[in-house]
């Protein structure tokens, strides 16, 4: 009997450190917990209802996840920003199974992609690879936003953080939103950050993502996503309807860019050129293996990985690659 118990413990620990695929943890009613009262009060203050649609933005370099919610004006407004405890890999898209990369791109999460039985408390699947990524031959599966502080291609938000996010998403989907959009970026797409990463081989890909970022920044509405010409295309209407082949050239468009969005893009381009010409654009650093929000990194450095595991997971899931997290040189003051 004792031997069987030991074997069971070993199997459970192996599952916990193996990646982002699910197994069942015995935590009662975790998927049906209500939205916390303080967050409901914040929604009310911002003229939002629990059933209103949401949109999620993720920023790797800043290790932050934002929940936006549609308010009574019909536009999205920021509800809350969550510090991310762990993400793995480097800046740049995920392209193959086992590369430890957390994905970058535009995704849509439906109710069936919420996982109440995740090994990391609660989670939702991003749906990687999306239609464009699948056409490009990118591989991988079960890329999640989940709890704890462990990542092998996922975004870990702590059990407490993901519990709030899960509840907000669940209520929006119950309220009639078919799926919510997740925008996963390498960093906030400012002129300063674009200049900083100008020599990165992913720069042209990031410039495409920035078009979707700019639309949301300017209009506070969800951009419509198309795939053609091996890239993302936003808010375009095409002759003959939506493009069917993401790898084929884009059909002729029947509409132009929003003038306000185009003005924002032009302004950022001029600012980026000015930074480069003045020599004040700082160079990007290389990540050892993913990142961690400074608030968690400070706790890890001060109190150690076991304390951080207890603070971020009800079952003390081990922190993934803590030495790499401490080696991350990024600072909000850079």
Short mmCIF file of C-alpha atoms in Angstrom, two decimals:
data_model
loop_
_atom_site.label_atom_id
_atom_site.label_comp_id
_atom_site.label_asym_id
_atom_site.label_seq_id
_atom_site.Cartn_x
_atom_site.Cartn_y
_atom_site.Cartn_z
CA UNK A 1 0.00 0.00 0.00
CA UNK A 2 2.78 2.40 0.96
CA UNK A 3 4.67 1.53 -2.21
CA UNK A 4 1.58 2.25 -4.33
CA UNK A 5 1.16 5.63 -2.62
CA UNK A 6 4.78 6.52 -3.35
CA UNK A 7 4.35 5.58 -6.99
CA UNK A 8 1.23 7.75 -7.18
CA UNK A 9 3.09 10.75 -5.77
CA UNK A 10 5.94 10.29 -8.26
CA UNK A 11 3.48 10.11 -11.17
CA UNK A 12 1.70 13.29 -10.00
CA UNK A 13 4.98 15.20 -9.69
CA UNK A 14 6.02 14.06 -13.16
CA UNK A 15 2.75 15.38 -14.59
CA UNK A 16 3.14 18.70 -12.85
CA UNK A 17 6.51 19.44 -14.42
CA UNK A 18 5.91 17.89 -17.85
CA UNK A 19 4.33 20.83 -19.68
CA UNK A 20 0.96 22.47 -20.16
CA UNK A 21 -1.29 19.45 -20.79
CA UNK A 22 -4.14 18.89 -18.32
CA UNK A 23 -4.89 16.47 -15.54
CA UNK A 24 -7.40 16.65 -12.70
CA UNK A 25 -6.70 18.31 -9.35
CA UNK A 26 -9.20 17.81 -6.55
CA UNK A 27 -10.21 21.42 -5.84
CA UNK A 28 -13.96 21.77 -5.35
CA UNK A 29 -16.01 24.24 -7.40
CA UNK A 30 -12.96 26.06 -8.75
CA UNK A 31 -14.54 26.56 -12.20
CA UNK A 32 -17.83 27.92 -10.83
CA UNK A 33 -16.48 30.46 -8.34
CA UNK A 34 -18.12 33.88 -8.78
CA UNK A 35 -16.29 36.96 -9.94
CA UNK A 36 -14.78 38.55 -6.80
CA UNK A 37 -16.84 41.33 -5.24
CA UNK A 38 -14.05 43.88 -5.66
CA UNK A 39 -13.84 43.17 -9.38
CA UNK A 40 -17.62 43.39 -9.74
CA UNK A 41 -17.49 46.77 -8.03
CA UNK A 42 -14.80 47.88 -10.49
CA UNK A 43 -16.99 46.76 -13.40
CA UNK A 44 -19.89 48.77 -12.02
CA UNK A 45 -17.69 51.82 -11.56
CA UNK A 46 -16.57 51.55 -15.20
CA UNK A 47 -20.11 51.02 -16.56
CA UNK A 48 -19.52 47.36 -17.43
CA UNK A 49 -21.75 44.34 -16.86
CA UNK A 50 -20.42 40.86 -15.99
CA UNK A 51 -22.01 39.50 -19.18
CA UNK A 52 -20.41 42.11 -21.48
CA UNK A 53 -17.82 40.92 -24.04
CA UNK A 54 -14.12 40.86 -23.14
CA UNK A 55 -10.81 41.06 -24.98
CA UNK A 56 -7.42 39.90 -23.64
CA UNK A 57 -3.99 41.35 -24.42
CA UNK A 58 -0.73 39.65 -23.40
CA UNK A 59 2.70 41.31 -23.38
CA UNK A 60 5.75 39.07 -22.97
CA UNK A 61 8.46 41.63 -22.27
CA UNK A 62 6.38 43.38 -19.63
CA UNK A 63 5.03 40.04 -18.31
CA UNK A 64 1.50 41.40 -18.12
CA UNK A 65 -1.98 40.27 -19.16
CA UNK A 66 -4.80 42.78 -19.60
CA UNK A 67 -8.54 42.13 -19.51
CA UNK A 68 -10.59 44.67 -21.45
CA UNK A 69 -14.38 44.74 -21.27
CA UNK A 70 -17.00 46.46 -23.39
CA UNK A 71 -18.68 49.25 -21.47
CA UNK A 72 -22.01 50.96 -22.03
CA UNK A 73 -20.49 53.22 -24.69
CA UNK A 74 -19.90 50.15 -26.88
CA UNK A 75 -16.11 50.47 -26.70
CA UNK A 76 -13.64 48.34 -24.79
CA UNK A 77 -12.12 49.78 -21.62
CA UNK A 78 -9.38 48.32 -19.44
CA UNK A 79 -10.78 46.34 -16.53
CA UNK A 80 -7.60 44.99 -14.91
CA UNK A 81 -3.92 44.25 -15.58
CA UNK A 82 -2.47 41.04 -14.14
CA UNK A 83 1.25 40.45 -13.54
CA UNK A 84 2.45 37.28 -15.25
CA UNK A 85 4.49 34.95 -13.09
CA UNK A 86 6.14 32.96 -15.86
CA UNK A 87 6.37 32.56 -19.61
CA UNK A 88 9.00 30.54 -21.46
CA UNK A 89 11.18 30.89 -24.53
CA UNK A 90 12.21 34.20 -26.05
CA UNK A 91 10.53 37.07 -27.85
CA UNK A 92 9.18 35.83 -31.15
CA UNK A 93 6.46 33.47 -32.41
CA UNK A 94 6.14 29.79 -31.61
CA UNK A 95 6.92 27.71 -34.71
CA UNK A 96 7.45 24.10 -33.60
CA UNK A 97 6.61 21.59 -30.93
CA UNK A 98 9.22 21.55 -28.15
CA UNK A 99 10.74 25.00 -28.80
CA UNK A 100 9.46 26.25 -25.40
CA UNK A 101 8.16 29.36 -27.14
CA UNK A 102 5.03 31.03 -25.85
CA UNK A 103 2.99 32.04 -28.90
CA UNK A 104 2.50 35.48 -30.41
CA UNK A 105 -0.44 36.36 -32.62
CA UNK A 106 -4.22 36.74 -32.64
CA UNK A 107 -6.39 33.97 -31.23
CA UNK A 108 -10.07 33.40 -30.44
CA UNK A 109 -11.19 31.45 -27.37
CA UNK A 110 -14.64 29.84 -27.21
CA UNK A 111 -16.38 28.22 -24.24
CA UNK A 112 -15.15 24.75 -25.22
CA UNK A 113 -11.56 25.95 -24.82
CA UNK A 114 -11.99 26.71 -21.11
CA UNK A 115 -10.49 23.88 -19.06
CA UNK A 116 -11.95 23.43 -15.55
CA UNK A 117 -9.77 20.35 -14.96
CA UNK A 118 -6.35 21.81 -15.69
CA UNK A 119 -3.33 20.55 -13.78
CA UNK A 120 -2.53 24.22 -13.23
CA UNK A 121 -5.75 24.98 -11.32
CA UNK A 122 -7.73 26.48 -14.24
CA UNK A 123 -6.80 27.33 -17.82
CA UNK A 124 -7.97 28.19 -21.28
CA UNK A 125 -6.48 27.06 -24.58
CA UNK A 126 -5.33 29.79 -26.95
CA UNK A 127 -6.04 27.65 -30.00
CA UNK A 128 -2.47 27.55 -31.27
CA UNK A 129 -1.81 26.93 -34.10
CA UNK A 130 -4.39 29.30 -35.53
CA UNK A 131 -5.37 29.21 -39.20
CA UNK A 132 -2.33 31.19 -40.37
CA UNK A 133 0.12 29.29 -38.18
CA UNK A 134 -1.25 25.91 -39.32
CA UNK A 135 -0.90 26.95 -42.97
CA UNK A 136 2.72 27.97 -42.32
CA UNK A 137 3.41 24.49 -40.93
CA UNK A 138 3.87 25.56 -37.31
CA UNK A 139 3.44 22.74 -34.81
CA UNK A 140 2.49 22.45 -31.14
CA UNK A 141 -0.63 22.06 -29.04
CA UNK A 142 -2.18 22.79 -25.65
CA UNK A 143 -0.76 26.30 -25.37
CA UNK A 144 -2.57 27.73 -22.39
CA UNK A 145 -3.14 30.64 -20.08
CA UNK A 146 -3.13 28.92 -16.67
CA UNK A 147 -2.28 29.17 -12.99
CA UNK A 148 0.87 28.51 -10.95
CA UNK A 149 4.31 29.82 -11.98
CA UNK A 150 5.49 27.15 -14.41
CA UNK A 151 5.67 27.38 -18.19
CA UNK A 152 6.71 25.25 -21.12
CA UNK A 153 5.22 27.41 -23.84
CA UNK A 154 2.29 28.73 -21.79
CA UNK A 155 1.46 31.90 -19.86
CA UNK A 156 1.33 31.29 -16.09
CA UNK A 157 -0.72 33.82 -14.09
CA UNK A 158 -0.81 32.18 -10.58
CA UNK A 159 -3.85 30.27 -9.30
CA UNK A 160 -5.40 33.43 -7.85
CA UNK A 161 -4.90 35.39 -11.05
CA UNK A 162 -6.24 32.74 -13.40
CA UNK A 163 -9.24 32.17 -11.13
CA UNK A 164 -10.33 35.78 -11.68
CA UNK A 165 -9.59 35.69 -15.39
CA UNK A 166 -11.45 32.39 -15.81
CA UNK A 167 -14.53 33.70 -13.98
CA UNK A 168 -14.63 36.90 -16.06
CA UNK A 169 -14.21 34.94 -19.31
CA UNK A 170 -16.84 32.36 -18.30
CA UNK A 171 -19.45 35.04 -17.60
CA UNK A 172 -18.74 36.88 -20.86
CA UNK A 173 -19.14 33.67 -22.85
CA UNK A 174 -22.33 32.80 -20.93
CA UNK A 175 -23.57 36.29 -21.74
CA UNK A 176 -23.54 35.53 -25.46
CA UNK A 177 -20.03 36.36 -26.69
CA UNK A 178 -19.22 33.45 -29.07
CA UNK A 179 -15.47 33.74 -28.48
CA UNK A 180 -13.13 36.34 -27.04
CA UNK A 181 -10.06 37.60 -28.85
CA UNK A 182 -6.60 37.17 -27.36
CA UNK A 183 -3.84 39.39 -28.71
CA UNK A 184 -0.41 38.06 -27.72
CA UNK A 185 2.46 40.51 -28.34
CA UNK A 186 6.21 40.38 -27.72
CA UNK A 187 6.02 43.81 -26.04
CA UNK A 188 3.91 46.95 -26.04
CA UNK A 189 4.15 48.06 -29.66
CA UNK A 190 5.44 51.57 -29.04
CA UNK A 191 7.82 53.44 -31.31
CA UNK A 192 10.50 53.06 -28.62
CA UNK A 193 10.13 49.28 -28.45
CA UNK A 194 9.96 48.90 -32.23
CA UNK A 195 13.18 50.91 -32.57
CA UNK A 196 14.80 48.86 -29.82
CA UNK A 197 14.06 45.61 -31.70
CA UNK A 198 14.72 46.93 -35.21
CA UNK A 199 17.44 44.33 -35.95
CA UNK A 200 15.48 41.30 -34.76
CA UNK A 201 14.68 38.74 -37.50
CA UNK A 202 11.06 38.83 -36.34
CA UNK A 203 10.71 42.56 -36.96
CA UNK A 204 8.52 42.29 -40.09
CA UNK A 205 6.22 39.86 -38.28
CA UNK A 206 5.97 42.27 -35.36
CA UNK A 207 5.22 45.13 -37.76
CA UNK A 208 2.20 43.11 -38.96
CA UNK A 209 1.04 42.53 -35.38
CA UNK A 210 1.42 46.25 -34.71
CA UNK A 211 -1.28 47.03 -37.29
CA UNK A 212 -3.79 45.13 -35.18
CA UNK A 213 -2.38 46.71 -32.01
CA UNK A 214 -2.78 50.21 -33.48
CA UNK A 215 -6.40 49.60 -34.47
CA UNK A 216 -7.31 48.66 -30.93
CA UNK A 217 -5.26 51.49 -29.39
CA UNK A 218 -6.97 54.09 -31.56
CA UNK A 219 -10.55 52.79 -31.80
CA UNK A 220 -10.94 50.68 -28.64
CA UNK A 221 -12.76 48.06 -30.68
CA UNK A 222 -11.77 44.53 -31.61
CA UNK A 223 -9.95 44.36 -34.96
CA UNK A 224 -11.29 41.89 -37.52
CA UNK A 225 -8.57 39.39 -38.41
CA UNK A 226 -7.93 37.92 -41.87
CA UNK A 227 -5.07 35.78 -43.14
CA UNK A 228 -3.52 36.12 -46.58
CA UNK A 229 -0.10 36.75 -48.10
CA UNK A 230 1.40 34.64 -45.26
CA UNK A 231 0.51 37.30 -42.70
CA UNK A 232 -2.23 38.86 -40.59
CA UNK A 233 -4.44 41.47 -42.24
CA UNK A 234 -6.81 43.62 -40.19
CA UNK A 235 -10.14 45.29 -40.90
CA UNK A 236 -9.95 44.66 -44.64
CA UNK A 237 -12.82 43.75 -46.91
CA UNK A 238 -11.83 41.88 -50.07
CA UNK A 239 -13.28 41.37 -53.52
CA UNK A 240 -14.87 37.93 -53.51
CA UNK A 241 -15.13 37.77 -49.74
CA UNK A 242 -12.78 36.50 -47.04
CA UNK A 243 -9.48 35.01 -48.32
CA UNK A 244 -9.48 31.21 -48.15
CA UNK A 245 -5.77 30.46 -48.46
CA UNK A 246 -3.50 32.16 -45.87
CA UNK A 247 -0.48 31.48 -48.09
CA UNK A 248 -1.88 33.01 -51.27
CA UNK A 249 -1.57 36.68 -52.16
CA UNK A 250 -4.26 38.90 -50.68
CA UNK A 251 -7.18 39.64 -53.03
CA UNK A 252 -7.82 43.29 -53.93
CA UNK A 253 -9.26 45.23 -51.01
CA UNK A 254 -12.47 47.20 -51.35
CA UNK A 255 -11.80 49.51 -48.41
CA UNK A 256 -8.92 51.58 -47.16
CA UNK A 257 -7.26 52.09 -43.79
CA UNK A 258 -8.98 54.07 -41.07
CA UNK A 259 -7.44 57.59 -41.33
CA UNK A 260 -6.97 57.85 -37.55
CA UNK A 261 -5.21 54.49 -37.40
CA UNK A 262 -3.05 55.40 -40.41
CA UNK A 263 -2.10 58.66 -38.69
CA UNK A 264 -1.09 56.76 -35.55
CA UNK A 265 1.08 54.36 -37.59
CA UNK A 266 2.75 57.23 -39.45
CA UNK A 267 3.44 59.09 -36.21
CA UNK A 268 5.07 56.00 -34.68
CA UNK A 269 7.18 55.43 -37.78
CA UNK A 270 8.48 59.02 -37.66
CA UNK A 271 9.21 58.68 -33.94
CA UNK A 272 11.05 55.43 -34.55
CA UNK A 273 13.16 57.00 -37.31
CA UNK A 274 13.98 59.93 -35.03
CA UNK A 275 15.13 57.57 -32.26
CA UNK A 276 17.34 55.66 -34.67
CA UNK A 277 18.86 58.81 -36.18
CA UNK A 278 19.57 60.32 -32.77
CA UNK A 279 21.17 57.12 -31.50
CA UNK A 280 18.93 57.07 -28.43
CA UNK A 281 17.20 53.77 -29.28
CA UNK A 282 18.39 51.20 -26.78
CA UNK A 283 19.39 47.74 -27.93
CA UNK A 284 17.28 44.71 -27.04
CA UNK A 285 18.57 42.11 -24.62
CA UNK A 286 18.54 38.34 -25.07
CA UNK A 287 16.29 36.27 -22.83
CA UNK A 288 17.76 33.17 -21.18
CA UNK A 289 14.41 31.40 -21.05
CA UNK A 290 11.29 33.50 -20.86
CA UNK A 291 10.42 36.12 -18.31
CA UNK A 292 8.73 36.88 -15.01
CA UNK A 293 7.05 40.03 -13.76
CA UNK A 294 9.40 42.06 -11.51
CA UNK A 295 7.04 41.64 -8.53
CA UNK A 296 7.43 37.87 -8.66
CA UNK A 297 11.13 38.00 -9.52
CA UNK A 298 11.73 40.13 -6.44
CA UNK A 299 9.95 37.55 -4.26
CA UNK A 300 11.90 34.73 -5.90
CA UNK A 301 15.20 36.48 -5.28
CA UNK A 302 14.30 37.44 -1.71
CA UNK A 303 12.56 34.28 -0.46
CA UNK A 304 13.42 31.45 -2.85
CA UNK A 305 11.55 29.21 -5.26
CA UNK A 306 9.65 27.19 -2.66
CA UNK A 307 8.08 30.30 -1.15
CA UNK A 308 7.14 31.58 -4.60
CA UNK A 309 5.61 28.20 -5.48
CA UNK A 310 3.45 28.34 -2.33
CA UNK A 311 2.38 31.93 -3.05
CA UNK A 312 1.38 31.21 -6.64
CA UNK A 313 -0.16 27.73 -6.47
CA UNK A 314 -2.53 26.02 -4.04
CA UNK A 315 -0.61 22.80 -4.63
CA UNK A 316 2.86 24.41 -4.64
CA UNK A 317 3.56 23.61 -8.29
CA UNK A 318 7.35 24.10 -8.74
CA UNK A 319 8.52 27.31 -10.41
CA UNK A 320 9.90 26.49 -13.85
CA UNK A 321 13.59 27.26 -14.40
CA UNK A 322 13.96 29.73 -11.52
CA UNK A 323 17.62 30.43 -12.34
CA UNK A 324 16.61 31.58 -15.83
CA UNK A 325 13.91 33.83 -14.35
CA UNK A 326 16.49 35.46 -12.08
CA UNK A 327 18.83 35.86 -15.03
CA UNK A 328 16.31 37.92 -17.00
CA UNK A 329 17.90 41.40 -17.23
CA UNK A 330 14.71 43.23 -18.14
CA UNK A 331 13.60 46.04 -15.89
CA UNK A 332 10.60 48.36 -16.27
CA UNK A 333 13.06 51.25 -15.95
CA UNK A 334 15.10 50.24 -19.01
#
